[in-house]
Tab-separated table of C-alpha atoms in Angstrom:
chain	number	residue	atom	x	y	z
O	275	MET	CA	0.102	-0.216	0.013
O	276	SER	CA	1.020	3.779	-0.779
O	277	TYR	CA	2.012	5.661	1.811
O	278	GLU	CA	0.730	7.995	-0.851
O	279	PRO	CA	-3.022	9.362	-0.359
O	280	PRO	CA	-5.616	8.354	-2.886
O	281	THR	CA	-6.239	11.304	-5.760
O	282	PRO	CA	-10.011	11.433	-5.908
O	283	PRO	CA	-11.942	11.237	-8.750
O	284	ALA	CA	-12.388	13.846	-11.090
O	285	GLU	CA	-16.614	13.926	-10.484
O	286	LEU	CA	-16.543	14.165	-6.852
O	287	PRO	CA	-16.750	16.993	-5.628
O	288	ALA	CA	-15.039	19.836	-4.052
O	289	ASP	CA	-16.301	20.215	-0.706
O	290	ILE	CA	-16.841	16.061	-0.034
O	291	VAL	CA	-13.178	15.599	-0.395
O	292	ASP	CA	-12.572	18.008	1.582
O	293	THR	CA	-14.967	16.400	4.564
O	294	LEU	CA	-13.661	12.568	4.016
O	295	ASN	CA	-10.552	14.278	3.839
O	296	GLY	CA	-11.291	15.710	7.428
O	297	CYS	CA	-12.438	12.333	9.001
O	298	SER	CA	-11.531	9.011	10.850
O	299	PRO	CA	-10.585	5.860	9.552
O	300	ASP	CA	-13.980	4.937	11.508
O	301	GLN	CA	-15.479	7.485	10.189
O	302	LEU	CA	-14.558	6.676	6.629
O	303	GLN	CA	-14.985	3.168	7.143
O	304	HIS	CA	-19.624	3.742	8.772
O	305	VAL	CA	-19.856	6.327	5.244
O	306	ALA	CA	-18.423	3.672	2.399
O	307	ARG	CA	-21.026	0.993	4.269
O	308	TYR	CA	-23.516	4.139	3.513
O	309	ALA	CA	-22.429	5.474	-0.178
O	310	GLU	CA	-22.502	1.768	-1.013
O	311	ALA	CA	-26.742	1.201	0.327
O	312	VAL	CA	-27.355	4.882	-0.709
O	313	ALA	CA	-25.497	3.956	-4.324
O	314	GLU	CA	-27.974	-0.044	-4.429
O	315	HIS	CA	-31.304	2.389	-3.416
O	316	LYS	CA	-30.989	4.119	-6.270
O	317	GLU	CA	-29.454	1.916	-9.123
O	318	ARG	CA	-32.704	-0.035	-7.151
O	319	GLU	CA	-35.721	2.930	-7.840
O	320	ALA	CA	-34.083	3.556	-11.253
O	321	ARG	CA	-34.847	-0.491	-12.217
O	322	LEU	CA	-38.213	-0.316	-10.237
O	323	ASN	CA	-39.339	3.576	-12.471
O	324	GLU	CA	-37.691	1.815	-15.672
O	325	GLU	CA	-40.079	-1.212	-14.792
O	326	SER	CA	-43.616	1.309	-13.845
O	327	GLU	CA	-42.746	3.274	-17.131
O	328	GLU	CA	-42.425	-0.392	-19.655
O	329	ASP	CA	-45.763	-1.747	-17.542
O	330	GLU	CA	-47.555	2.446	-18.691
O	331	ILE	CA	-46.354	1.921	-21.829
O	332	GLU	CA	-48.103	-1.442	-22.841
O	333	GLU	CA	-51.315	-0.867	-24.531
O	334	ARG	CA	-54.963	-1.706	-22.734
O	335	PRO	CA	-56.357	-4.144	-25.496
O	336	ASP	CA	-59.461	-2.686	-27.462
O	337	ASP	CA	-61.944	-4.403	-25.979
O	338	LEU	CA	-60.732	-4.194	-22.185
O	339	PRO	CA	-63.844	-1.527	-20.947
O	340	ASP	CA	-62.176	1.648	-18.693
O	341	ASP	CA	-62.761	0.242	-14.834
O	342	VAL	CA	-60.876	-3.000	-15.386
O	343	PRO	CA	-57.192	-3.147	-15.207
O	344	ALA	CA	-54.695	-3.566	-18.080
O	345	LYS	CA	-52.765	-6.483	-16.241
O	346	ALA	CA	-55.891	-8.685	-16.370
O	347	THR	CA	-56.718	-12.045	-18.442
O	348	ILE	CA	-60.162	-13.094	-19.975
O	349	THR	CA	-60.931	-16.660	-18.593
O	350	ILE	CA	-63.485	-18.841	-19.804
O	351	LYS	CA	-66.776	-19.458	-17.043
O	352	GLU	CA	-69.324	-22.398	-17.717
O	353	ILE	CA	-72.325	-21.851	-16.313
O	354	ASN	CA	-75.363	-24.056	-16.968
O	355	ASP	CA	-73.926	-25.282	-20.483
O	356	ASN	CA	-73.170	-22.320	-21.513
O	357	ARG	CA	-69.463	-20.984	-21.711
O	358	TYR	CA	-68.612	-17.438	-21.306
O	359	TYR	CA	-65.278	-15.205	-21.462
O	360	TYR	CA	-64.703	-12.962	-18.133
O	361	TRP	CA	-61.933	-10.123	-17.177
O	362	GLN	CA	-60.274	-11.471	-14.191
O	363	TRP	CA	-57.533	-10.197	-11.745
O	364	ARG	CA	-56.759	-10.582	-8.345
O	365	GLU	CA	-57.097	-7.054	-5.912
O	366	GLY	CA	-55.274	-8.077	-2.998
O	367	ASP	CA	-56.490	-11.140	-1.288
O	368	THR	CA	-59.287	-11.726	-4.429
O	369	VAL	CA	-59.565	-12.608	-7.848
O	370	THR	CA	-62.581	-10.726	-9.955
O	371	SER	CA	-64.467	-10.944	-12.528
O	372	LYS	CA	-66.401	-9.177	-15.621
O	373	TYR	CA	-68.115	-10.668	-17.473
O	374	LYS	CA	-67.535	-10.256	-20.740
O	375	GLY	CA	-69.724	-12.099	-23.420
O	376	PRO	CA	-69.803	-15.518	-24.459
O	377	VAL	CA	-67.784	-18.089	-25.944
O	378	ASN	CA	-70.109	-18.474	-28.734
O	379	PRO	CA	-72.024	-15.369	-29.807
O	380	ASP	CA	-75.311	-17.297	-31.210
O	381	GLU	CA	-75.614	-17.442	-27.167
């Protein structure tokens, strides 16, 4: 290990460099752990924001009613020997369904 102090990155503002140079080794270890945790948190937030923006960009199907979320899927239910399409999605612990129409349009 060199006896010369390390050269700070050019991207680091001078006031931060001055503050760090005034810290004890123990404080610097705490700062290093904290800075790593903050960087990971911000990266995670950026990824989540990107994912939610991608989800928003997804187009809603043309026949999806306004009161049905885009994440809904179509399910077929059989009632009295007749088959019907239903929009279905999860709201917390419950599954919600909304009638779409008969499987055979002549029913």
